[in-house]
XYZ file of C-alpha atoms in Angstrom:
625
model
C 7.060 5.168 -21.888
C 5.548 7.325 -18.622
C 7.927 9.363 -17.006
C 8.520 12.545 -15.275
C 11.971 13.726 -14.821
C 12.628 15.770 -12.462
C 21.976 10.684 5.354
C 22.429 10.321 7.380
C 21.954 11.969 10.595
C 24.746 13.021 12.646
C 23.920 12.273 16.779
C 26.062 14.150 18.934
C 24.098 14.477 22.156
C 21.960 11.418 23.741
C 19.505 14.167 25.462
C 19.051 15.719 22.104
C 17.986 11.967 20.362
C 15.647 11.465 23.603
C 13.562 14.759 23.373
C 13.405 14.116 19.766
C 11.831 10.654 20.293
C 9.548 11.657 23.391
C 8.309 14.280 21.316
C 7.143 12.419 18.422
C 6.095 9.619 20.847
C 3.455 12.320 22.113
C 2.410 13.114 18.758
C 1.604 9.714 18.163
C -0.783 9.874 20.953
C -2.948 12.470 20.072
C -4.828 10.277 17.298
C -7.413 8.461 18.310
C -9.398 6.139 15.090
C -12.108 4.909 16.249
C -14.432 4.079 19.763
C -16.206 1.145 19.850
C -20.145 2.154 19.943
C -23.338 -0.021 20.343
C -25.299 -1.542 16.582
C -27.475 1.670 15.934
C -31.305 0.758 16.272
C -32.358 1.733 12.868
C -30.781 0.706 9.431
C -30.911 2.067 6.127
C -30.200 -0.011 2.766
C -26.586 0.387 2.644
C -26.016 -0.512 5.950
C -28.181 -3.162 5.799
C -26.004 -4.640 3.150
C -22.508 -4.071 4.361
C -23.962 -5.895 7.742
C -25.075 -9.555 5.724
C -21.535 -9.183 3.964
C -19.311 -8.846 7.248
C -22.021 -10.838 9.177
C -21.577 -13.775 6.257
C -17.935 -13.652 5.694
C -15.627 -16.196 7.328
C -14.904 -14.300 10.738
C -14.147 -14.340 14.557
C -15.945 -13.319 17.196
C -18.721 -10.721 17.145
C -19.003 -8.341 14.811
C -17.881 -4.778 16.363
C -19.351 -1.022 15.321
C -17.530 2.164 15.567
C -17.469 5.487 15.564
C -14.446 7.322 13.749
C -12.994 10.383 15.300
C -13.047 13.825 13.839
C -11.162 13.351 9.560
C -9.157 16.421 11.617
C -7.172 14.178 13.884
C -6.739 10.832 12.180
C -3.319 11.143 11.389
C -2.629 13.545 13.352
C 1.148 14.697 13.245
C 1.901 11.318 11.648
C -0.089 9.109 14.478
C -2.724 6.644 14.929
C -3.675 5.202 18.114
C -6.235 2.425 17.481
C -7.964 0.611 20.801
C -9.810 -3.304 20.203
C -11.331 -5.104 23.161
C -9.626 -8.097 23.587
C -6.527 -6.429 22.059
C -3.269 -6.070 24.183
C -5.147 -6.095 27.018
C -7.215 -3.128 26.204
C -4.792 -0.509 25.804
C -4.507 1.588 22.607
C -1.892 0.127 19.806
C 0.091 2.741 18.394
C 1.062 3.034 14.802
C 3.125 5.588 12.655
C 2.328 7.031 9.400
C 4.454 5.786 7.100
C 3.133 6.861 4.080
C 0.266 8.259 1.981
C -0.951 7.930 -1.590
C -3.316 10.392 -3.161
C -5.608 9.447 -5.752
C -7.394 12.743 -5.437
C -8.202 14.897 -2.366
C -10.936 12.984 -1.553
C -9.642 9.699 -2.245
C -6.277 8.397 -0.281
C -4.832 5.844 1.496
C -2.453 5.743 4.386
C -0.113 3.061 5.778
C 0.998 2.835 9.253
C 2.785 0.878 11.838
C 3.988 -0.303 14.991
C 2.804 -2.502 18.184
C 3.816 -5.691 15.954
C 1.425 -4.582 12.956
C 0.040 -2.509 10.458
C -2.865 -0.398 9.367
C -3.844 0.225 5.812
C -7.055 2.835 5.993
C -8.843 4.085 2.665
C -10.637 7.588 2.378
C -13.373 8.436 0.054
C -16.329 10.913 0.398
C -18.726 7.374 1.090
C -16.902 6.305 4.326
C -13.114 5.127 5.470
C -12.624 1.630 6.000
C -9.212 -0.726 5.693
C -7.243 -3.205 7.533
C -5.697 -3.808 11.187
C -3.379 -6.350 10.648
C -1.705 -7.622 13.474
C 0.386 -10.523 11.702
C -1.309 -13.200 14.275
C -4.779 -11.747 14.039
C -6.524 -9.871 11.260
C -9.497 -7.088 11.745
C -11.214 -5.482 8.168
C -13.042 -2.228 8.821
C -15.818 -1.208 6.471
C -17.637 2.255 5.988
C -21.065 1.731 7.406
C -22.170 5.799 7.227
C -22.298 8.716 8.734
C -18.690 8.590 10.417
C -19.162 4.886 11.595
C -17.890 1.814 10.542
C -17.957 -2.181 10.986
C -15.318 -4.177 12.478
C -14.522 -7.460 11.866
C -11.761 -10.014 12.374
C -11.356 -11.849 9.685
C -10.154 -16.039 10.178
C -6.459 -16.672 9.058
C -7.292 -20.113 9.350
C -9.725 -20.423 7.046
C -9.115 -23.292 4.218
C -10.504 -21.450 1.012
C -7.665 -20.791 -1.334
C -7.589 -17.532 -3.420
C -6.716 -19.192 -7.080
C -5.543 -17.932 -10.024
C -6.150 -19.097 -13.595
C -2.400 -18.889 -14.182
C -1.251 -21.701 -12.399
C 1.913 -23.035 -13.798
C 1.599 -21.358 -17.368
C 5.350 -20.211 -18.722
C 6.967 -16.978 -19.272
C 8.024 -16.429 -23.082
C 11.737 -16.625 -23.385
C 13.353 -12.948 -23.742
C 16.711 -12.039 -23.238
C 16.345 -9.503 -21.151
C 17.304 -10.647 -17.545
C 14.448 -7.871 -14.700
C 16.429 -8.945 -11.564
C 18.770 -6.222 -11.205
C 18.578 -2.649 -11.484
C 15.440 0.073 -11.719
C 14.138 1.671 -14.717
C 13.273 4.684 -13.420
C 9.811 6.633 -12.290
C 6.815 5.924 -14.380
C 2.928 5.489 -14.424
C 0.763 2.141 -15.174
C -2.730 3.109 -16.593
C -5.113 0.293 -15.669
C -8.547 0.697 -17.525
C -11.230 -1.295 -15.099
C -14.370 -2.185 -17.535
C -17.474 -3.098 -15.101
C -19.706 -5.532 -16.537
C -23.709 -5.519 -15.778
C -23.252 -8.792 -14.038
C -19.988 -6.713 -11.874
C -22.287 -3.629 -11.166
C -25.255 -5.750 -10.235
C -23.545 -7.727 -7.706
C -21.767 -4.695 -6.145
C -25.168 -2.736 -5.996
C -26.760 -5.568 -4.504
C -23.951 -6.287 -1.984
C -22.105 -2.597 -1.008
C -25.251 -0.323 -2.531
C -23.764 3.430 -1.915
C -20.092 1.961 -0.318
C -19.537 0.551 -4.242
C -17.054 3.261 -4.906
C -15.147 2.717 -1.718
C -15.255 -0.925 -2.736
C -13.611 -0.300 -5.532
C -11.165 2.504 -4.518
C -9.740 -0.364 -2.248
C -9.038 -2.985 -4.679
C -7.848 -0.566 -7.507
C -5.247 0.944 -5.280
C -3.587 -1.299 -2.415
C -1.499 -2.096 -5.265
C 0.199 1.204 -4.845
C 0.932 1.026 -1.136
C 1.754 -2.154 -1.817
C 4.729 -1.028 -4.006
C 5.547 0.992 -0.422
C 5.483 -1.446 1.639
C 7.856 -3.708 -0.856
C 10.500 -0.910 -1.773
C 9.265 -0.388 -5.094
C 10.007 3.599 -5.561
C 8.472 6.084 -8.019
C 6.043 3.818 -9.484
C 2.444 4.015 -9.661
C -0.464 2.106 -11.071
C -3.842 4.322 -11.834
C -7.200 2.802 -12.350
C -9.726 4.155 -14.848
C -13.269 2.777 -14.415
C -15.750 2.350 -17.384
C -19.310 0.253 -18.132
C -19.138 -2.546 -20.542
C -21.264 -4.605 -21.624
C -19.689 -7.641 -23.933
C -20.005 -7.809 -27.268
C -19.054 -11.479 -26.924
C -20.906 -14.530 -25.580
C -19.333 -16.202 -22.081
C -18.297 -19.607 -21.748
C -20.908 -21.749 -20.535
C -17.859 -24.690 -19.996
C -18.282 -26.530 -17.142
C -15.043 -26.618 -16.274
C -14.202 -23.355 -14.648
C -10.269 -23.130 -15.293
C -11.446 -23.922 -18.963
C -14.130 -21.750 -18.461
C -12.482 -18.404 -17.856
C -9.493 -18.881 -20.049
C -12.019 -18.641 -23.638
C -13.554 -15.537 -21.556
C -10.142 -14.488 -20.686
C -9.625 -14.802 -24.906
C -12.531 -13.290 -26.091
C -11.804 -9.762 -24.362
C -8.679 -9.818 -24.960
C -9.585 -10.203 -28.887
C -12.560 -7.884 -28.908
C -12.293 -5.020 -31.148
C -14.402 -3.180 -28.915
C -12.083 -3.207 -25.422
C -9.144 -3.124 -27.667
C -10.143 -0.182 -29.208
C -11.537 1.580 -25.306
C -7.906 0.380 -24.105
C -6.511 2.903 -27.145
C -8.657 5.723 -26.450
C -8.183 5.652 -23.188
C -4.759 5.242 -23.008
C -4.108 2.129 -20.867
C -1.521 -0.047 -20.447
C -3.637 -2.919 -19.067
C -7.727 -3.831 -19.318
C -9.051 -5.459 -16.224
C -12.526 -7.485 -17.414
C -14.541 -7.470 -14.173
C -17.368 -9.139 -13.784
C -19.202 -12.396 -11.889
C -19.231 -14.748 -14.106
C -19.424 -17.442 -11.662
C -16.125 -19.307 -11.551
C -16.643 -21.609 -8.683
C -16.999 -25.180 -9.400
C -14.856 -28.249 -10.662
C -11.440 -28.180 -12.793
C -9.982 -30.402 -14.995
C -8.774 -33.285 -13.801
C -9.366 -32.777 -10.115
C -11.794 -33.854 -7.180
C -13.599 -30.975 -5.711
C -15.023 -27.536 -5.670
C -12.888 -24.644 -6.970
C -12.677 -21.181 -7.146
C -11.018 -18.967 -9.521
C -10.380 -15.427 -8.661
C -9.155 -13.814 -12.038
C -6.503 -14.319 -15.038
C -4.436 -12.830 -16.487
C -3.448 -12.910 -20.892
C 0.772 -12.640 -20.150
C 3.251 -12.543 -18.205
C 5.289 -10.816 -21.056
C 5.945 -7.121 -19.279
C 6.990 -6.177 -23.559
C 3.272 -7.715 -24.050
C 1.250 -4.638 -26.007
C -2.083 -6.313 -25.093
C -2.517 -7.098 -21.623
C -5.616 -8.194 -20.449
C -6.913 -9.535 -17.438
C -10.520 -10.749 -15.690
C -11.187 -10.548 -11.724
C -14.394 -12.336 -10.408
C -16.134 -9.110 -8.615
C -17.638 -11.913 -5.554
C -14.005 -13.029 -4.800
C -12.539 -9.416 -4.212
C -12.805 -8.329 -0.811
C -10.724 -5.309 1.379
C -8.056 -7.906 2.703
C -6.967 -9.337 -0.586
C -5.363 -7.867 -3.668
C -6.961 -10.177 -6.631
C -6.355 -6.852 -9.203
C -2.712 -6.566 -7.814
C -1.904 -10.076 -8.006
C -3.499 -10.277 -11.695
C -1.891 -6.608 -12.977
C 1.551 -8.339 -11.081
C 1.532 -11.221 -13.798
C 1.647 -8.489 -16.648
C 5.252 -7.395 -15.055
C 6.284 -11.702 -15.821
C 5.902 -12.056 -11.557
C 5.094 -15.578 -11.131
C 3.159 -17.862 -8.411
C 5.455 -18.954 -5.185
C 4.800 -22.842 -6.638
C 6.914 -22.067 -9.282
C 9.861 -21.043 -8.196
C 13.162 -22.695 -10.141
C 16.232 -21.565 -7.965
C 17.434 -19.736 -11.028
C 15.608 -16.278 -11.374
C 13.846 -13.966 -9.061
C 10.257 -13.085 -9.718
C 8.388 -15.773 -7.343
C 6.198 -15.078 -4.465
C 6.326 -16.502 -0.795
C 4.373 -18.385 1.211
C 5.736 -17.500 4.672
C 6.636 -19.155 7.584
C 4.225 -17.745 9.975
C 1.130 -18.443 7.481
C 1.189 -15.236 5.667
C 1.607 -14.880 1.844
C 2.995 -12.645 0.146
C 0.515 -10.985 -2.921
C 2.054 -13.579 -5.407
C 2.124 -16.575 -3.497
C -0.574 -19.040 -4.615
C -1.446 -22.288 -2.191
C -2.350 -19.393 0.000
C -5.682 -19.339 2.402
C -8.023 -16.541 1.007
C -7.288 -14.221 4.297
C -3.503 -14.647 4.779
C -2.272 -12.192 2.130
C -0.167 -9.513 3.065
C 0.334 -5.716 1.587
C 3.234 -6.925 0.331
C 5.252 -8.387 -3.229
C 8.135 -10.621 -2.077
C 11.483 -8.611 -1.164
C 13.857 -10.503 0.634
C 15.274 -7.090 2.251
C 11.226 -6.141 3.657
C 10.269 -7.778 6.611
C 6.319 -8.336 7.632
C 5.964 -9.291 11.427
C 10.318 -10.350 11.469
C 9.935 -12.197 8.821
C 11.413 -11.615 5.362
C 8.855 -11.421 2.522
C 11.564 -13.161 -0.011
C 13.866 -14.987 -0.618
C 17.688 -13.609 -2.047
C 17.594 -14.377 -5.875
C 14.687 -16.189 -6.319
C 11.682 -15.035 -4.610
C 12.013 -11.366 -5.126
C 9.128 -9.965 -7.093
C 9.822 -6.301 -5.819
C 12.657 -6.316 -7.940
C 11.145 -7.811 -10.988
C 8.749 -4.819 -10.716
C 11.133 -2.488 -10.053
C 12.893 -3.396 -13.483
C 9.615 -4.329 -15.530
C 7.182 -1.868 -14.572
C 8.551 0.892 -17.500
C 7.846 -2.216 -20.519
C 4.711 -3.017 -19.118
C 3.757 1.151 -18.926
C 5.170 1.630 -22.387
C 1.989 1.024 -24.183
C 0.481 4.866 -24.323
C 1.439 8.303 -24.328
C 0.407 9.804 -21.187
C -3.544 10.514 -21.673
C -3.981 12.958 -18.142
C -2.872 16.406 -17.500
C -1.186 15.960 -13.977
C 1.025 17.572 -11.798
C 3.897 16.087 -9.115
C 6.083 17.683 -6.075
C 9.772 17.055 -5.899
C 11.864 18.333 -3.110
C 14.723 20.144 -4.379
C 17.433 19.406 -1.760
C 19.455 16.496 -1.169
C 19.231 14.542 2.197
C 16.605 14.208 4.721
C 13.759 16.795 6.474
C 15.266 18.296 9.229
C 13.176 20.723 11.632
C 14.396 24.144 11.516
C 15.488 23.686 8.141
C 14.434 25.679 5.121
C 13.529 23.464 1.812
C 12.166 24.643 -1.263
C 9.447 21.850 -3.339
C 8.927 22.625 -6.872
C 5.739 21.000 -9.374
C 6.710 19.347 -12.478
C 3.700 19.746 -15.017
C 3.071 16.923 -17.841
C -0.029 18.625 -19.881
C -0.990 15.119 -21.487
C -4.088 14.611 -23.717
C -7.604 14.656 -22.995
C -10.749 12.777 -23.754
C -13.035 15.039 -24.748
C -16.348 14.531 -22.492
C -18.574 13.878 -25.342
C -17.196 11.491 -27.814
C -14.462 10.121 -26.292
C -12.282 11.888 -28.630
C -8.755 12.151 -27.638
C -7.879 15.890 -27.701
C -3.934 17.674 -27.497
C -5.135 20.814 -25.614
C -4.779 19.605 -22.265
C -3.657 21.096 -19.187
C -2.609 24.078 -21.962
C -0.503 26.767 -19.463
C 0.146 29.650 -18.217
C -1.073 27.760 -14.749
C -2.493 28.889 -11.688
C -1.039 27.592 -8.311
C -1.925 26.988 -5.064
C 0.864 24.940 -2.151
C -1.390 24.054 1.205
C 0.008 22.775 3.788
C -1.485 20.154 6.172
C -0.785 18.235 9.496
C -3.157 15.548 8.655
C -4.000 14.014 5.485
C -7.391 15.175 5.198
C -6.130 18.986 4.702
C -8.541 19.985 7.359
C -7.882 23.734 8.937
C -4.687 23.260 6.063
C -2.847 26.613 5.270
C -2.343 28.256 1.952
C 1.642 28.996 1.497
C 2.266 29.803 -2.080
C 0.803 30.261 -5.271
C 3.939 29.915 -7.792
C 5.479 27.089 -9.441
C 8.197 26.412 -6.263
C 7.305 26.721 -2.608
C 9.973 27.398 -0.196
C 9.096 27.203 3.703
C 10.779 26.364 7.211
C 10.247 22.658 8.630
C 8.545 23.777 11.816
C 6.115 20.404 12.669
C 6.721 16.796 11.508
C 5.095 14.769 9.992
C 3.411 17.214 7.167
C 1.423 16.952 3.568
C 2.134 19.430 1.080
C -0.635 19.477 -1.838
C -0.454 21.928 -5.231
C -3.134 22.446 -7.147
C -2.626 24.005 -10.894
C -5.300 25.572 -12.950
C -4.576 25.637 -16.732
C -5.852 28.411 -18.948
C -8.583 26.552 -20.440
C -9.760 25.803 -17.482
C -8.542 22.477 -16.589
C -7.195 21.334 -12.824
C -4.920 18.801 -11.471
C -3.481 18.174 -7.935
C -0.440 16.587 -6.559
C -0.151 15.325 -2.511
C 2.883 14.026 -0.725
C 3.254 13.239 2.824
C 6.637 13.864 4.337
C 8.761 12.661 7.279
C 11.811 13.914 9.148
C 14.971 12.813 10.009
C 16.388 12.935 13.063
C 15.635 16.949 14.441
C 18.291 19.126 15.783
C 20.791 17.574 14.105
C 23.338 18.088 11.089
C 22.060 16.645 8.119
C 24.449 14.698 5.462
C 23.860 16.063 1.849
C 25.906 14.466 0.195
C 24.051 11.818 -0.890
C 20.799 11.081 -2.701
C 17.839 11.575 0.294
C 16.793 7.914 1.595
C 14.140 10.010 3.811
C 11.927 10.742 1.248
C 8.659 9.625 1.219
C 8.619 7.598 -2.065
C 10.491 4.520 -0.128
C 10.516 2.650 2.854
C 14.177 2.169 4.264
C 15.688 -0.175 3.756
C 17.963 -0.204 7.207
C 14.805 0.053 9.170
C 15.056 -2.265 12.168
C 12.524 -3.911 13.931
C 12.062 -5.374 18.006
C 10.414 -8.555 18.047
C 7.924 -8.922 20.675
C 6.826 -5.679 20.838
C 5.349 -5.122 23.500
C 7.765 -7.279 25.325
C 8.280 -8.550 28.935
C 12.109 -9.717 29.464
C 13.694 -9.948 25.866
C 13.711 -8.953 22.748
C 15.597 -9.847 19.257
C 16.134 -7.018 16.604
C 15.759 -7.901 13.258
C 16.541 -6.144 10.066
C 18.470 -6.461 7.061
C 21.516 -4.900 8.014
C 21.626 -6.231 11.709
C 25.132 -7.287 10.792
C 26.217 -3.774 10.863
C 25.035 -3.079 14.022
C 27.782 -2.285 16.435
C 25.938 -0.460 19.873
C 22.870 -1.146 21.407
C 22.055 1.292 24.092
C 18.509 1.160 26.282
C 17.127 4.832 27.927
C 14.098 5.856 29.840
C 11.583 8.137 29.404
C 13.280 10.184 32.105
C 16.744 10.341 29.798
C 18.438 7.868 32.414
C 20.448 5.237 30.576
C 20.049 1.624 31.181
C 23.131 -0.928 31.208
C 21.873 -4.002 29.143
C 23.982 -6.552 27.159
C 23.411 -8.388 23.963
C 24.491 -11.094 21.451
C 24.281 -11.612 18.303
C 23.384 -15.315 16.700
C 25.529 -16.196 13.701
C 23.871 -16.425 10.744
C 20.258 -15.716 12.175
C 20.025 -12.348 11.410
C 19.403 -10.985 14.858
C 20.632 -10.024 17.793
C 18.727 -11.082 21.063
C 18.780 -9.015 24.188
C 17.720 -10.851 27.168
C 17.683 -10.041 30.906
C 15.682 -7.190 30.752
C 14.482 -6.393 34.522
C 12.430 -3.598 33.093
C 9.350 -1.784 34.870
C 6.112 -1.326 32.486
C 6.736 1.074 30.426
C 8.297 2.697 26.507
C 11.626 2.896 26.184
C 14.310 3.510 23.542
C 16.845 1.554 22.036
C 19.033 3.431 20.278
C 21.102 1.200 17.603
C 24.537 2.740 15.827
C 26.862 1.189 13.895
C 28.871 2.501 10.381
C 25.598 4.137 8.698
C 23.407 3.468 11.145
C 21.689 5.638 13.453
C 17.942 4.509 14.861
C 15.719 4.594 17.305
C 13.470 2.050 17.953
C 10.202 2.002 20.565
C 9.756 -0.498 22.797
C 6.739 -0.817 25.349
C 7.974 -3.357 28.367
C 4.866 -4.846 29.680
């Protein structure tokens, strides 16, 4: 098993609270993601390929070309502003960075939320891209070279379904129920086998942006874990070229065809040897074998995006297939198939007796494991009744809770092979939230691991040997532009002077190997007393289950406060930016899971709603139009 061993704010003054939130609000306006530009007069080969891909994908309106801001400003102090023509009356949308996941210093992703929407950005040396999801509208950003991007609005009403080859497959009976508990921290290693057919499609479609495209597909599952309250779990991707030694199926029915190919890769001695050599828990075959056509017993033409050979977390021979031509930055094909290996199941198969099922949501959106889902309608969430998307619960209690299934089963799925990589992890040693002005100590934990020699693919036990050299860096943006060296030992102690911030530790072994770990940290309410008697629920690993949302936001005359702990709210106060309290009244709708605030006769602007109750202290920023 790949394991690494290793508050509550008490608000006393309304004006202190206002100063805190207003200060952070100003910070959020400092980072504009991009500006709209004209189409470049000349296009290189890679730009022409990306433009062709975006033009032929189902979309709404015109394609837009953007110029990204300097890397040093994107995500600075935890905020991102985005202005899209025809959206929010042309005014900026403001998003707060919630988490950042780093594969290495050059490959990372960030998640932000706010203004009724969600932003996911993926950074690689090839460029920046991702999605801007406004719940009822979806925009996709793809890199376009020279700090440029291509912005496309996808058609959420497109009827093409994202089909999976595991329809109606039954789980192997086990005595273990994963619908409660958490198995602890672990890493799942996935070996991605790139076939010649897949590489040809990638080169023809994405050109030099291929690595960005594959990074998105291989890493969006980690942000989905964060969104879904699945803490301390990570999927790590290793991609290699692979030429199958077996013959592809020629069956005319695509459901039989992909099943026969799955059996071939599952039984491949070469693939099994690669699985063992690379210490992989799951092997994913990335191909372009045209799984579009008739399905046995059905009329019409269908497309199967992928398939998994097991719904049993205890299996030690886990293989999947994903069809590269059906992968897209707005989809979660690999995450869906790997999810099956944890025992997660589709939405239509829910039987009312157990938890691991996806959800088709009432707003037309669908969680990652849901079937009968339009190809652009998936959200970056595994089902969880305690997590909202657009004000709607992403799961149902007791039945649609893929997140709980993963929390319980992840370590079994990650139990096949020893950790193969020299790695380091950052932890905060103090208990409770981080507060401005406080001094905190951060420690590093090293896993020596085993390495694969660059020649011969021979596992080596001499990986990451001590003694070690350390370098700690502090940054206010995820790109670590103008970062500062703050320590050179295994631990670092610093006084918190700004939030949000990022820490990176780089460790060099005595035999010349280097590994890094980067963490984003947010703060509790500054200048308040931090209760150290309880576990740190403000740590960057997980989303707070007590997080409330105001729906709609922006609003005109009324809002609904929604969230899993809404029944615990005892008081709501409203303040303007001058610190004056504005009289409001609210009432609770029984069994609706929301509180209504109506009759807000407010001038346009930003207002702060202070929500409090037993164990609750939270500020919601609401824009009144």
